[in-house]
Tab-separated table of C-alpha atoms in Angstrom:
chain	number	residue	atom	x	y	z
D	8	UNK	CA	-90.579	-34.930	-28.857
D	9	UNK	CA	-87.343	-35.500	-27.087
D	10	UNK	CA	-85.382	-32.293	-26.848
D	11	UNK	CA	-88.505	-30.230	-27.406
D	12	UNK	CA	-90.407	-28.759	-24.495
D	13	UNK	CA	-93.949	-29.582	-25.628
D	14	UNK	CA	-96.638	-29.706	-22.962
D	15	UNK	CA	-100.379	-29.955	-23.172
D	16	UNK	CA	-102.836	-27.090	-22.704
D	17	UNK	CA	-103.131	-27.750	-18.976
D	18	UNK	CA	-99.581	-26.526	-18.304
D	19	UNK	CA	-95.859	-27.287	-18.329
D	20	UNK	CA	-96.232	-30.140	-15.827
D	21	UNK	CA	-98.099	-32.178	-18.451
D	22	UNK	CA	-95.242	-32.818	-20.870
D	23	UNK	CA	-94.163	-36.012	-22.681
D	24	UNK	CA	-92.364	-37.287	-19.578
D	25	UNK	CA	-95.632	-36.990	-17.644
D	26	UNK	CA	-97.485	-38.981	-20.299
D	27	UNK	CA	-94.758	-41.631	-20.341
D	28	UNK	CA	-94.948	-42.136	-16.546
D	29	UNK	CA	-97.993	-44.289	-15.800
D	30	UNK	CA	-97.922	-43.948	-11.990
D	31	UNK	CA	-100.323	-41.000	-11.914
D	32	UNK	CA	-102.849	-42.659	-14.249
D	33	UNK	CA	-103.730	-45.360	-11.716
D	34	UNK	CA	-102.145	-48.207	-13.681
D	35	UNK	CA	-103.676	-47.144	-16.970
D	36	UNK	CA	-101.782	-45.872	-19.987
D	37	UNK	CA	-101.821	-42.044	-19.761
D	38	UNK	CA	-101.542	-41.820	-23.539
D	39	UNK	CA	-104.739	-43.831	-23.951
D	40	UNK	CA	-106.578	-41.910	-21.239
D	41	UNK	CA	-105.561	-38.337	-22.133
D	42	UNK	CA	-103.450	-38.559	-25.310
D	43	UNK	CA	-105.995	-37.058	-27.714
D	44	UNK	CA	-107.165	-34.320	-25.342
D	45	UNK	CA	-105.613	-31.029	-24.185
D	46	UNK	CA	-104.264	-29.825	-27.537
D	47	UNK	CA	-101.436	-27.292	-27.374
D	48	UNK	CA	-100.609	-25.666	-30.689
D	49	UNK	CA	-100.893	-28.250	-33.434
D	50	UNK	CA	-100.390	-31.244	-31.141
D	51	UNK	CA	-101.861	-33.475	-28.506
D	52	UNK	CA	-99.725	-35.998	-26.658
D	53	UNK	CA	-100.691	-38.587	-29.274
D	54	UNK	CA	-98.935	-36.578	-31.980
D	55	UNK	CA	-96.204	-34.881	-29.922
D	56	UNK	CA	-94.871	-37.623	-27.644
D	57	UNK	CA	-92.875	-40.671	-28.722
D	58	UNK	CA	-94.305	-42.667	-25.798
D	59	UNK	CA	-97.787	-42.062	-27.221
D	60	UNK	CA	-96.881	-43.034	-30.775
D	61	UNK	CA	-96.121	-39.543	-32.066
D	62	UNK	CA	-93.171	-37.208	-31.947
D	63	UNK	CA	-89.771	-37.635	-33.452
D	64	UNK	CA	-86.391	-38.501	-32.049
D	65	UNK	CA	-83.275	-36.829	-33.327
D	66	UNK	CA	-80.042	-38.685	-32.986
D	67	UNK	CA	-76.963	-36.613	-32.367
D	68	UNK	CA	-73.969	-37.923	-34.257
D	69	UNK	CA	-70.342	-37.365	-33.398
D	70	UNK	CA	-68.384	-34.993	-35.618
D	71	UNK	CA	-65.874	-36.485	-38.070
D	72	UNK	CA	-62.551	-37.327	-36.463
D	73	UNK	CA	-60.178	-36.869	-39.429
D	74	UNK	CA	-59.603	-33.601	-41.248
D	75	UNK	CA	-59.867	-33.820	-45.026
D	76	UNK	CA	-56.765	-33.138	-47.111
D	77	UNK	CA	-56.555	-29.584	-48.477
D	78	UNK	CA	-56.326	-30.820	-52.093
D	79	UNK	CA	-56.828	-34.209	-53.727
D	80	UNK	CA	-53.709	-36.363	-53.731
D	81	UNK	CA	-52.542	-37.514	-57.175
D	82	UNK	CA	-52.627	-41.305	-57.123
D	83	UNK	CA	-51.520	-41.705	-60.747
D	84	UNK	CA	-48.437	-43.861	-61.497
D	85	UNK	CA	-47.668	-41.898	-64.674
D	86	UNK	CA	-45.844	-38.620	-64.070
């Protein structure tokens, strides 16, 4: 859950970034090894972390660049 500070029940160190980094799982996929264990709240890493097949990503979009006109402009050719 990018932008969310989920971590598993073992503590803040074990967040989605930890699960995504395979160095500490001795070459194995941390999601496969621990992803369904250590539930915190309603989630395990398998449901909370994008790297483990769960989670959600929210894209931030830029605000509109042009201001709308205060009132519609009359495009009619007949006065």
